[in-house]
mmCIF file of N, CA and C in Angstrom:
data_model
loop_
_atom_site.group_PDB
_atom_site.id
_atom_site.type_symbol
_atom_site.label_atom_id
_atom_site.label_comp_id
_atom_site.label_asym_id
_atom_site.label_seq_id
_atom_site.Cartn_x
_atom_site.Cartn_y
_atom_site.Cartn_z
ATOM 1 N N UNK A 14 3.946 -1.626 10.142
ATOM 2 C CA UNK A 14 5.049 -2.318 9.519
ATOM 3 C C UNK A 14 5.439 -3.481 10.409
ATOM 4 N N UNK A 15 5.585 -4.547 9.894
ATOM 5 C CA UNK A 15 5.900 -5.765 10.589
ATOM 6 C C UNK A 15 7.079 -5.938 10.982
ATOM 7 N N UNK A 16 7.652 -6.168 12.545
ATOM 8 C CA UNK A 16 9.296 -5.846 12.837
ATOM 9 C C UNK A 16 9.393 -6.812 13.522
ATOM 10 N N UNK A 17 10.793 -7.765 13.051
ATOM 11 C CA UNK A 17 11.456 -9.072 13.883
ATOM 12 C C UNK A 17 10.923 -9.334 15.059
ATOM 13 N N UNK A 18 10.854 -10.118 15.644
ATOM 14 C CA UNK A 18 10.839 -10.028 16.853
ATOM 15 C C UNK A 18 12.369 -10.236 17.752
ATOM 16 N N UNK A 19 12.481 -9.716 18.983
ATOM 17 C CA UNK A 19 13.478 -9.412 19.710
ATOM 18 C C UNK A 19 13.635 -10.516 20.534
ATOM 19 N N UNK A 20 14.462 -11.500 20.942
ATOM 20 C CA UNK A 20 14.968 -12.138 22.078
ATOM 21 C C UNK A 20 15.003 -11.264 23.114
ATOM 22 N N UNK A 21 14.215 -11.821 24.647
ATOM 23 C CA UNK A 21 14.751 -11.323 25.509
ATOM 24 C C UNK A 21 15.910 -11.607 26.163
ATOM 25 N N UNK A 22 16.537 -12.539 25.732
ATOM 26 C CA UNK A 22 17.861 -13.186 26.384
ATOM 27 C C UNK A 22 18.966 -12.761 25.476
ATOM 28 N N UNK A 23 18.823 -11.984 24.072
ATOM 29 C CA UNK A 23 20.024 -11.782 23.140
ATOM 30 C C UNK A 23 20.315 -10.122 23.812
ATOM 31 N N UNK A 24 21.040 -9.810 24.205
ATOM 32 C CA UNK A 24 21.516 -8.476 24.905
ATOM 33 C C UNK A 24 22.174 -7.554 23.345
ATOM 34 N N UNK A 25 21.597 -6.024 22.930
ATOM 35 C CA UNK A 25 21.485 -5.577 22.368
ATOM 36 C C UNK A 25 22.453 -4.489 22.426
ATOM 37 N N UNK A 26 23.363 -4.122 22.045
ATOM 38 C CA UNK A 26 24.914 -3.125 22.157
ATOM 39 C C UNK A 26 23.429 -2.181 22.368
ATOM 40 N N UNK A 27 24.430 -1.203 23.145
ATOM 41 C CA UNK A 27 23.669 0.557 22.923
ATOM 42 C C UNK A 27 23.896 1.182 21.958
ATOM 43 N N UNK A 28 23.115 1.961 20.876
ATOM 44 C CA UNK A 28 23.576 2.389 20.189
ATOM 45 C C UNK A 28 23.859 3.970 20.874
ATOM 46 N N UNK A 29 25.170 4.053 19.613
ATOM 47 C CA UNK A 29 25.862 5.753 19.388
ATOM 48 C C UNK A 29 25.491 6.429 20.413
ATOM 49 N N UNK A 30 25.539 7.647 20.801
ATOM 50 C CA UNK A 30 25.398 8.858 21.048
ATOM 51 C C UNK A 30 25.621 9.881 20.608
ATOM 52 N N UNK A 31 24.769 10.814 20.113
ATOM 53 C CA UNK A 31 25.147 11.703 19.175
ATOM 54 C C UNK A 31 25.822 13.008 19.979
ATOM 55 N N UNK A 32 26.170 14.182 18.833
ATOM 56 C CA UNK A 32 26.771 15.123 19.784
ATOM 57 C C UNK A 32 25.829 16.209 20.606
ATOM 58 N N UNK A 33 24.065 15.629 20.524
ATOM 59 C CA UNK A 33 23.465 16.328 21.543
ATOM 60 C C UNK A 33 23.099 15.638 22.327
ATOM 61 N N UNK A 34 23.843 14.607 22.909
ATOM 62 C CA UNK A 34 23.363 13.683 23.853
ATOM 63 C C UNK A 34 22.420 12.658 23.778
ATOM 64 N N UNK A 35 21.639 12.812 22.628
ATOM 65 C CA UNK A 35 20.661 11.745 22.549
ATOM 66 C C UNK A 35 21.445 10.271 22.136
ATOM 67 N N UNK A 36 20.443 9.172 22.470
ATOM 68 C CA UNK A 36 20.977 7.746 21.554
ATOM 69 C C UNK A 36 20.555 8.174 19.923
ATOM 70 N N UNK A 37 21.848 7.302 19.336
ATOM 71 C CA UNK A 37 21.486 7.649 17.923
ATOM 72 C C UNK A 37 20.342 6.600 17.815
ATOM 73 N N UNK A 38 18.926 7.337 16.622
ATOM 74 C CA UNK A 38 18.530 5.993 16.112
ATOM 75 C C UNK A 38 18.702 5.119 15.695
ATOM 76 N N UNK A 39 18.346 3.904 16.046
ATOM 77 C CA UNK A 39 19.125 2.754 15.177
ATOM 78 C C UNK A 39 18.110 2.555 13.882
ATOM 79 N N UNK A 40 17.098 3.111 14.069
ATOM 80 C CA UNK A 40 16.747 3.546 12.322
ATOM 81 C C UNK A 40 14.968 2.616 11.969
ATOM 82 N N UNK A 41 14.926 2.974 11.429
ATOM 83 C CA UNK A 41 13.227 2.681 10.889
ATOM 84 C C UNK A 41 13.481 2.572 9.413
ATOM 85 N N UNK A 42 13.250 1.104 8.531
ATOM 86 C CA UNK A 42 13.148 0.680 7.132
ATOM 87 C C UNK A 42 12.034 1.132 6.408
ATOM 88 N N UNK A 43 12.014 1.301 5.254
ATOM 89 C CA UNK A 43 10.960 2.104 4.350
ATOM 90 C C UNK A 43 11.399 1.631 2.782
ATOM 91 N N UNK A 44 10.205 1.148 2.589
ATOM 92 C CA UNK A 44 10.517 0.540 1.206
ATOM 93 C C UNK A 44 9.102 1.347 0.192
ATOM 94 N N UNK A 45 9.485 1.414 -1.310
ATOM 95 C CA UNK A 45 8.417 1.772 -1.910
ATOM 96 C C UNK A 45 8.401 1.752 -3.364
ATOM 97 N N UNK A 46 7.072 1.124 -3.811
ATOM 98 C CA UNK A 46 7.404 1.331 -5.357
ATOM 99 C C UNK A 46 6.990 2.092 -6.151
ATOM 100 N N UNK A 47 7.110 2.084 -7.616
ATOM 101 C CA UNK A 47 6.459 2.843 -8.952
ATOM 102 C C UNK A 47 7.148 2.566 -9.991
ATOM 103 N N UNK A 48 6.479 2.564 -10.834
ATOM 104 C CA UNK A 48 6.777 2.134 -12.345
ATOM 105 C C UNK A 48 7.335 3.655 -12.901
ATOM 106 N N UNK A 49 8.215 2.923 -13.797
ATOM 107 C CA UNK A 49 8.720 3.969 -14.623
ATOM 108 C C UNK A 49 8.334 3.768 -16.058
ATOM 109 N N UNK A 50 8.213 4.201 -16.769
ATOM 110 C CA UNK A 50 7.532 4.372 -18.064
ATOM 111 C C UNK A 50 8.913 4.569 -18.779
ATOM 112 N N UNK A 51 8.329 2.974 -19.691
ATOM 113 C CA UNK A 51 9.581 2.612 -20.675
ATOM 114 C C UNK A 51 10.106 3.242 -21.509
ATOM 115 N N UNK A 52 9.763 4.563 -22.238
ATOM 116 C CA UNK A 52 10.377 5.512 -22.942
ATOM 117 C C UNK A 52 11.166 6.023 -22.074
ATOM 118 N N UNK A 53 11.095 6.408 -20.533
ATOM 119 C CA UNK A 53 12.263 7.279 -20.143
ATOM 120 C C UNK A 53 13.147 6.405 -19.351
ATOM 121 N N UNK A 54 13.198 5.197 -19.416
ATOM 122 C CA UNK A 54 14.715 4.245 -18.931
ATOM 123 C C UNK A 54 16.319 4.804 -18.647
ATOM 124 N N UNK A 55 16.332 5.360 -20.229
ATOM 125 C CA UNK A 55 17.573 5.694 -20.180
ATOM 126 C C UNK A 55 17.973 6.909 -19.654
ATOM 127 N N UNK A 56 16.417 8.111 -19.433
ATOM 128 C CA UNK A 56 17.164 9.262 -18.985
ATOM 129 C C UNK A 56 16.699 9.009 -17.704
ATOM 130 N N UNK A 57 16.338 8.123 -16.907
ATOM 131 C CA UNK A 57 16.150 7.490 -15.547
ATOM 132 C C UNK A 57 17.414 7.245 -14.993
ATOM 133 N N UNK A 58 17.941 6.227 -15.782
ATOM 134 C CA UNK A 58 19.076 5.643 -15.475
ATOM 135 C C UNK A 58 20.173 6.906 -14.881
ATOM 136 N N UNK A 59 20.077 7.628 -16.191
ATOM 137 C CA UNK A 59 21.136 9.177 -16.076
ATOM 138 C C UNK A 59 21.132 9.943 -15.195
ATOM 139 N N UNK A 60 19.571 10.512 -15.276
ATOM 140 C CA UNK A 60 19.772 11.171 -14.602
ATOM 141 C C UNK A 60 20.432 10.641 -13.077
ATOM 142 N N UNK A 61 20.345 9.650 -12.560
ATOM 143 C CA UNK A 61 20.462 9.215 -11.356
ATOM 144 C C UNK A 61 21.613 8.688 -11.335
ATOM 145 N N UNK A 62 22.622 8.655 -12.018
ATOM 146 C CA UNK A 62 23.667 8.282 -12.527
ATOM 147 C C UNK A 62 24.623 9.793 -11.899
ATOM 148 N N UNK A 63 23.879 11.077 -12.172
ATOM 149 C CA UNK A 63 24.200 12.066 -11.426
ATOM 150 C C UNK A 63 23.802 12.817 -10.640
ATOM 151 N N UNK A 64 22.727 12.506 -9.682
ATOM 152 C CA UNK A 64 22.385 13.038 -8.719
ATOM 153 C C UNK A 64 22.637 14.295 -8.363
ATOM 154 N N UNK A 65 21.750 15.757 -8.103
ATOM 155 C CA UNK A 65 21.729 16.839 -8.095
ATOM 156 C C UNK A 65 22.559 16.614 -6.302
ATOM 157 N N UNK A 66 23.953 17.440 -6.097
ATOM 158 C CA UNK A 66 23.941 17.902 -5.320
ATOM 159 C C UNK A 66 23.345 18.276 -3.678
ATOM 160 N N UNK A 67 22.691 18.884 -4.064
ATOM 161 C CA UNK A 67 21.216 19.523 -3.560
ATOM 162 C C UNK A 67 20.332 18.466 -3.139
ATOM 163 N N UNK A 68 19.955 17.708 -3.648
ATOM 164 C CA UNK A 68 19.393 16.660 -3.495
ATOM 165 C C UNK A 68 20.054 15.765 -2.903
ATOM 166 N N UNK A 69 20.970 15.319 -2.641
ATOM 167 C CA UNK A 69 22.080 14.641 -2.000
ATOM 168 C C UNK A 69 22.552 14.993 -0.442
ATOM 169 N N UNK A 70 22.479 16.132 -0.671
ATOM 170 C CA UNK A 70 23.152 16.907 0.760
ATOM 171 C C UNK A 70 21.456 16.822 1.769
ATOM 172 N N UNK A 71 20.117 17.327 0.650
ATOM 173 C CA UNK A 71 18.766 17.358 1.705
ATOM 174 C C UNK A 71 18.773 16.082 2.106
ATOM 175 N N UNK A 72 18.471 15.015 1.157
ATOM 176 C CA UNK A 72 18.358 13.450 1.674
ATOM 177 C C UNK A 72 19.045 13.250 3.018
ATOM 178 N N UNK A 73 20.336 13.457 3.121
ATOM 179 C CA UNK A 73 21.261 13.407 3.971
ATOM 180 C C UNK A 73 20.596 13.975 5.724
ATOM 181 N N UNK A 74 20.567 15.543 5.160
ATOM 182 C CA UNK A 74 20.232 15.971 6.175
ATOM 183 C C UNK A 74 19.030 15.950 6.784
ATOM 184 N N UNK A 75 17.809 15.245 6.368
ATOM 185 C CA UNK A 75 16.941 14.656 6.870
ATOM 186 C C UNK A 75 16.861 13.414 7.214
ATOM 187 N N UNK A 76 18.231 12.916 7.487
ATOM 188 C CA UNK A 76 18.200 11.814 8.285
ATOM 189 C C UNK A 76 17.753 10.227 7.511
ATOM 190 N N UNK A 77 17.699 10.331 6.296
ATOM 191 C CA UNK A 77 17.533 9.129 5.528
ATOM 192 C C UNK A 77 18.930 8.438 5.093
ATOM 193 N N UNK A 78 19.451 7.565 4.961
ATOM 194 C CA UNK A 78 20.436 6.329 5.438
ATOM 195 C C UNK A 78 20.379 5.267 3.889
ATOM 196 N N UNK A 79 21.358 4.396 3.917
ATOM 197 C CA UNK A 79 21.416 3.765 3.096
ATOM 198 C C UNK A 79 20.161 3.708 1.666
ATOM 199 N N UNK A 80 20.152 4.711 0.806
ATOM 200 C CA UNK A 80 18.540 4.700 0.339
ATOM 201 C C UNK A 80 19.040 4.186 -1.390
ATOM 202 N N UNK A 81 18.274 3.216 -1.569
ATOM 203 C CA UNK A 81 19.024 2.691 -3.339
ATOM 204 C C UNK A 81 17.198 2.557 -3.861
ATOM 205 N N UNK A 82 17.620 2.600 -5.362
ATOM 206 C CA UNK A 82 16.692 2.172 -6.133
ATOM 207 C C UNK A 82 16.873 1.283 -7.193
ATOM 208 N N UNK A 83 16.407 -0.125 -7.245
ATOM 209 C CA UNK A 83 16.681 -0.976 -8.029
ATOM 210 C C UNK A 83 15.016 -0.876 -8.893
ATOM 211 N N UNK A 84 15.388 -1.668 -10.108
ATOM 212 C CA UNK A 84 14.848 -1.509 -11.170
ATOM 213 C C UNK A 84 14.620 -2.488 -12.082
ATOM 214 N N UNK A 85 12.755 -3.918 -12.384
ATOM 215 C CA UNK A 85 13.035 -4.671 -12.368
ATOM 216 C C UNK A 85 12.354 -4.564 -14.108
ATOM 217 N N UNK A 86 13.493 -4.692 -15.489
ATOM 218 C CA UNK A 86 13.064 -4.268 -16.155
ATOM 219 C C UNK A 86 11.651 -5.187 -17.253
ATOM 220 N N UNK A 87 11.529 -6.310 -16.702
ATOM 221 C CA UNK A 87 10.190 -6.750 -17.125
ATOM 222 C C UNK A 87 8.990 -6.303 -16.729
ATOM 223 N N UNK A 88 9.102 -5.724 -15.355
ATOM 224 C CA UNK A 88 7.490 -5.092 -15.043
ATOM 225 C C UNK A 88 7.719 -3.779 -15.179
ATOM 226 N N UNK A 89 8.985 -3.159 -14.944
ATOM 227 C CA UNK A 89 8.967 -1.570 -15.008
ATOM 228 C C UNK A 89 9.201 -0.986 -13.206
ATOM 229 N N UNK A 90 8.745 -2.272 -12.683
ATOM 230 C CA UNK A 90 8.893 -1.344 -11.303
ATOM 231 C C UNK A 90 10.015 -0.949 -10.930
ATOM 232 N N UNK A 91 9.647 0.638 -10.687
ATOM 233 C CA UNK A 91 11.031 0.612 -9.369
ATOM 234 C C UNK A 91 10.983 0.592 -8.045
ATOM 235 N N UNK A 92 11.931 -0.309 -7.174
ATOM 236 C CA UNK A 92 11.523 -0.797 -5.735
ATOM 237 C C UNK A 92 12.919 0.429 -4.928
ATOM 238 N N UNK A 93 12.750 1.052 -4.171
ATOM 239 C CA UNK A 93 13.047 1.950 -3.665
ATOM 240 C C UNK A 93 13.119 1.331 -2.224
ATOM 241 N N UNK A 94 14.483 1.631 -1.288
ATOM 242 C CA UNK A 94 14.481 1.348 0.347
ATOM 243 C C UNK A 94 15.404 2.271 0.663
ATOM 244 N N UNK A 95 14.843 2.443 2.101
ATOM 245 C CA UNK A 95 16.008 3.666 2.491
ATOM 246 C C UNK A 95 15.665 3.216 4.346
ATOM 247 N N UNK A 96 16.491 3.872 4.936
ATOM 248 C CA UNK A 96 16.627 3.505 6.252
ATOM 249 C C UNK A 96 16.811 4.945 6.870
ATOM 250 N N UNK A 97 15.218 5.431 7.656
ATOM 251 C CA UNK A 97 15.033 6.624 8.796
ATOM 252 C C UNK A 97 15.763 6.468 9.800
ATOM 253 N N UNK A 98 17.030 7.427 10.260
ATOM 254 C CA UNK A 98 17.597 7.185 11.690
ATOM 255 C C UNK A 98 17.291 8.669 12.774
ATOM 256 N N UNK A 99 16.400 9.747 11.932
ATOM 257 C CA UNK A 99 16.296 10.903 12.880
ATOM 258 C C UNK A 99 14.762 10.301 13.850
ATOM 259 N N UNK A 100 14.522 11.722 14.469
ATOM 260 C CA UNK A 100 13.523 11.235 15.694
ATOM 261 C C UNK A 100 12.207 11.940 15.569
ATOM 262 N N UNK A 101 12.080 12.636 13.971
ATOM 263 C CA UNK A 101 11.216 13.650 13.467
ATOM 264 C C UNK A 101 10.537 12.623 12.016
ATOM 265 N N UNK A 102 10.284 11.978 11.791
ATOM 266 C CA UNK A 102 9.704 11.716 10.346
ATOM 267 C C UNK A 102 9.496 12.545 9.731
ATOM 268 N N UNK A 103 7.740 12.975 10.487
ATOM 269 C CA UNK A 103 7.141 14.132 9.547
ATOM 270 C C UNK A 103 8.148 15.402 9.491
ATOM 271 N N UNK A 104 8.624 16.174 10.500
ATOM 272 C CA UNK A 104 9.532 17.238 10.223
ATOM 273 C C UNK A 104 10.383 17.040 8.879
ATOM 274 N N UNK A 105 11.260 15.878 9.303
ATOM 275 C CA UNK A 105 12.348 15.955 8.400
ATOM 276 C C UNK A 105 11.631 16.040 6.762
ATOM 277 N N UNK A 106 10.583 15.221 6.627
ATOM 278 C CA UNK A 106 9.822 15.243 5.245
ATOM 279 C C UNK A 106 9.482 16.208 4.774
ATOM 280 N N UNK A 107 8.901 17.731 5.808
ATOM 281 C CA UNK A 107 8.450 18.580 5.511
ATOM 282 C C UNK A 107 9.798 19.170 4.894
ATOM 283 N N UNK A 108 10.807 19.368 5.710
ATOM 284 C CA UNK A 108 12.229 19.998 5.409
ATOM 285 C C UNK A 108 12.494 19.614 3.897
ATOM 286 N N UNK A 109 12.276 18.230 3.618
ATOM 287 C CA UNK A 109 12.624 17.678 2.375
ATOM 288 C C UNK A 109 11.780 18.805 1.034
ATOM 289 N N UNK A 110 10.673 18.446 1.682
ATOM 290 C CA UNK A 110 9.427 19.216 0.548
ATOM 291 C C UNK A 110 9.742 20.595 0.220
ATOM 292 N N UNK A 111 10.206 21.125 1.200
ATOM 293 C CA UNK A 111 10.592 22.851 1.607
ATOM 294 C C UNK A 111 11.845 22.667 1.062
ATOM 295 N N UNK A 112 12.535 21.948 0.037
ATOM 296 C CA UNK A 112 13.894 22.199 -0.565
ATOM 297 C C UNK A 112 13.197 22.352 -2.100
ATOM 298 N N UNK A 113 13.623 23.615 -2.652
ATOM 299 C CA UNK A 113 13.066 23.909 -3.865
ATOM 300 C C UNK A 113 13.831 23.262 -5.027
ATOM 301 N N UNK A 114 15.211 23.007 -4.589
ATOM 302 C CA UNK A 114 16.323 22.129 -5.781
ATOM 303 C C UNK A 114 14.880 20.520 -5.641
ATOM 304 N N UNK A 115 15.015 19.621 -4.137
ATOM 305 C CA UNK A 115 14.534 18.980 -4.690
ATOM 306 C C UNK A 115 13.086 18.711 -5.028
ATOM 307 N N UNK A 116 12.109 19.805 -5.107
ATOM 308 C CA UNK A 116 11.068 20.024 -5.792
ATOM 309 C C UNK A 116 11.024 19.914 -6.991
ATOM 310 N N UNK A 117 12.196 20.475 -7.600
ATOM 311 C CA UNK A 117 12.704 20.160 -9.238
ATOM 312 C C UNK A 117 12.872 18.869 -9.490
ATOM 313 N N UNK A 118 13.638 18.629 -8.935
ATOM 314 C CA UNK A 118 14.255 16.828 -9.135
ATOM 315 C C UNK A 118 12.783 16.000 -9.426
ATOM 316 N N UNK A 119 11.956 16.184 -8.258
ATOM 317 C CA UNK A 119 10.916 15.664 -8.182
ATOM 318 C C UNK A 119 9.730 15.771 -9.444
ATOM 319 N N UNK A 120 9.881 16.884 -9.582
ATOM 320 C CA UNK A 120 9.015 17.219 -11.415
ATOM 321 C C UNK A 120 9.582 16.405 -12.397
ATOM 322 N N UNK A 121 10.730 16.247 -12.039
ATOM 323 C CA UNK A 121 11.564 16.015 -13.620
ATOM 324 C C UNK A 121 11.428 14.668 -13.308
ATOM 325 N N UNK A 122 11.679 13.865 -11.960
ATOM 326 C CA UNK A 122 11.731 12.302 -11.804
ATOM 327 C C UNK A 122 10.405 12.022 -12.300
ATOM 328 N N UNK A 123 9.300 12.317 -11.132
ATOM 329 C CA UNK A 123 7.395 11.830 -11.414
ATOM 330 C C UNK A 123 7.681 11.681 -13.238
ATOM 331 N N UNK A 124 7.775 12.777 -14.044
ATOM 332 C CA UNK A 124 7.512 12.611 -15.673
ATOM 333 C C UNK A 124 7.703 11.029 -16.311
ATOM 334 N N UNK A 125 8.803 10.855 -15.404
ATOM 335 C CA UNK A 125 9.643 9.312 -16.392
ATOM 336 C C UNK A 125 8.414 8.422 -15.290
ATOM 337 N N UNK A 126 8.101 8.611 -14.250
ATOM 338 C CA UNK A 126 7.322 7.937 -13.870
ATOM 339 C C UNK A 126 5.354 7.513 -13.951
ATOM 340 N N UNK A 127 5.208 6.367 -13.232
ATOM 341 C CA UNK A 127 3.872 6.293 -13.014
ATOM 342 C C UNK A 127 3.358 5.932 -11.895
ATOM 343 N N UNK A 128 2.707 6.602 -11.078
ATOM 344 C CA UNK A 128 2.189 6.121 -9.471
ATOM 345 C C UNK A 128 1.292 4.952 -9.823
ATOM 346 N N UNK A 129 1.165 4.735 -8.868
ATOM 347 C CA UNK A 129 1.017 2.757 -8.808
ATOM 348 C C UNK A 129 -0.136 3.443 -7.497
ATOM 349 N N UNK A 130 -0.332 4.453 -6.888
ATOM 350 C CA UNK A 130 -1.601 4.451 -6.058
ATOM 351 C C UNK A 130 -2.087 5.496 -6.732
ATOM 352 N N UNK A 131 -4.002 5.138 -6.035
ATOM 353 C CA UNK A 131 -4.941 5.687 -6.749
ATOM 354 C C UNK A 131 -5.387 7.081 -6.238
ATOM 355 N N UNK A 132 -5.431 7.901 -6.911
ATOM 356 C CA UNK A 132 -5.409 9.127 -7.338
ATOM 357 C C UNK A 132 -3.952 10.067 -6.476
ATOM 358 N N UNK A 133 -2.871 9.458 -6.943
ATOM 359 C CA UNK A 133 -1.774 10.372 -6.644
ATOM 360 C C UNK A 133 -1.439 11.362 -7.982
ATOM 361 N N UNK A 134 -1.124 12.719 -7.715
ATOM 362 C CA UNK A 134 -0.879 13.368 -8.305
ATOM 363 C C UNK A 134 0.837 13.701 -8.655
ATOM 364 N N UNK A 135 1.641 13.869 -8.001
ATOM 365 C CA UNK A 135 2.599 14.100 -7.655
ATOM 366 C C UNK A 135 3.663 13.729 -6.542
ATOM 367 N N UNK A 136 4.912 14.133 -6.183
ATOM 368 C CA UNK A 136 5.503 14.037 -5.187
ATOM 369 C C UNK A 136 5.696 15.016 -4.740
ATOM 370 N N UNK A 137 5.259 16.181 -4.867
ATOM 371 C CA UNK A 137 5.183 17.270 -4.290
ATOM 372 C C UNK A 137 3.684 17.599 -3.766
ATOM 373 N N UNK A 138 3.016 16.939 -4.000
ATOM 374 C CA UNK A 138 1.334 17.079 -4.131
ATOM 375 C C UNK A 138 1.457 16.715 -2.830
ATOM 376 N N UNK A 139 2.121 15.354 -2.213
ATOM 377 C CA UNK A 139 1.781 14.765 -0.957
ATOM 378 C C UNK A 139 0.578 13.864 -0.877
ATOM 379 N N UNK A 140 -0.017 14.202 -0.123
ATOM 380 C CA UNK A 140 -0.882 12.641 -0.141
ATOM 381 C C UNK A 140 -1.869 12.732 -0.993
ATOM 382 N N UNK A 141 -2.680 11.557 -1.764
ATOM 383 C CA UNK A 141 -1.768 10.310 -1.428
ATOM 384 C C UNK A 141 -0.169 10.391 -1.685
ATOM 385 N N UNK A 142 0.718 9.142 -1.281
ATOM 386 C CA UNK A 142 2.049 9.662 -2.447
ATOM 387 C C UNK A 142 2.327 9.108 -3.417
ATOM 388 N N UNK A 143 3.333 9.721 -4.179
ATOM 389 C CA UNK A 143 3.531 9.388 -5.533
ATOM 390 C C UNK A 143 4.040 7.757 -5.435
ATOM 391 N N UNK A 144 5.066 7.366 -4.209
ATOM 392 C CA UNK A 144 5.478 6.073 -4.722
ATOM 393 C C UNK A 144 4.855 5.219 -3.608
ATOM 394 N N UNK A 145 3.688 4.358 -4.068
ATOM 395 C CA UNK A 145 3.624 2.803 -3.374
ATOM 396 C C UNK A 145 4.379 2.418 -1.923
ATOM 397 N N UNK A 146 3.706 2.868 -0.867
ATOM 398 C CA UNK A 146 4.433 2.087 0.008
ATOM 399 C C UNK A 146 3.889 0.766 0.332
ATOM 400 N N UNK A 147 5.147 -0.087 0.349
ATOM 401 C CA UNK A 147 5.206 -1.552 0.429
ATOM 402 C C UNK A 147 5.653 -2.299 1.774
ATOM 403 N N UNK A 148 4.891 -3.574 2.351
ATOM 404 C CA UNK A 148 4.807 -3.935 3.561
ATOM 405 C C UNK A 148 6.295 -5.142 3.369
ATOM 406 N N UNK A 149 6.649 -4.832 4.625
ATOM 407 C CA UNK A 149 7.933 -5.420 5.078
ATOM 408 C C UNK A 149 7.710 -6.726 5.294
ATOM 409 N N UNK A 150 7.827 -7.687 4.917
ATOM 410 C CA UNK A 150 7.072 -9.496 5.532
ATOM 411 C C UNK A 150 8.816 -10.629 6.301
ATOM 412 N N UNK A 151 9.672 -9.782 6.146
ATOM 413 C CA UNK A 151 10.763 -10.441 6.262
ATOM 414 C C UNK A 151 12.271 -10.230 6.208
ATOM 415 N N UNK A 152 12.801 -9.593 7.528
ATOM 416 C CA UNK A 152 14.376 -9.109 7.814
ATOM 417 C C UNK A 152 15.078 -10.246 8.510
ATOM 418 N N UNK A 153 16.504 -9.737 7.988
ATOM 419 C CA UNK A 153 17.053 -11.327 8.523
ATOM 420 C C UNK A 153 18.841 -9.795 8.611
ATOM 421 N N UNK A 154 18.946 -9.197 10.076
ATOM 422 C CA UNK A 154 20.441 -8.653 10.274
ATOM 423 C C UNK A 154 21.457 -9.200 10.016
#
């Protein structure tokens, strides 16, 4: 992933400290797409309009950060970003997968959807994955 480059002369606050002593991460960007299939728009929209709980609280607790999905309705894509601040990727992902609420979510989302890489099965399947990851060419803090 392609990341700003840093001034050595711009002096950088420390970030946080959490309550086990570590620095908090200041976080890792992740963007990704997939088409949604134009018959299910509206129960796309909805469903996400109410977000399972469960699904809300795992996201959370695996350490994923500001995460939206916009939706561009002439091509169908949806462009997805979220911001990693734990110090586990793969863990926290596994934790994610190992939540059976959002295993559901995930059946019921993939349906309205269409993977955009070649031979993905699912989002529970794992690799490949279900949504397109997309290269970063340009941050501006």
């Amino acid at each position: 992933m392609w990341k700003p480059p840093q001034s050595p002369t711009t002096p950088t606050a420390p970030s946080p400290v959490s309550a086990d002593g570590r620095r908090q991460n200041p976080g890792r960007r992740f963007a990704q797409i997939v088409r949604l299939k134009p018959e299910f728009v509206a129960e796309y929209k909805e469903c996400h309009a109410h977000v399972w709980p469960e699904v809300l609280k795992q996201i959370k607790d695996c350490n994923i950060k500001d995460y939206s999905i916009w939706w561009d309705d002439k091509t169908g894509i949806l462009f997805a970003s979220f911001k990693y601040v734990g110090y586990d990727y793969e863990g926290d992902m596994e934790k994610m997968a190992g939540n059976p609420k959002v295993r559901e979510w995930w059946r019921m989302t993939d349906g309205y959807q269409e993977s955009m890489v070649e031979g993905a099965v699912s989002s529970e399947a794992g690799e490949p994955s279900w949504w397109k990851p997309v290269e970063e060419v340009f941050y501006q803090a």
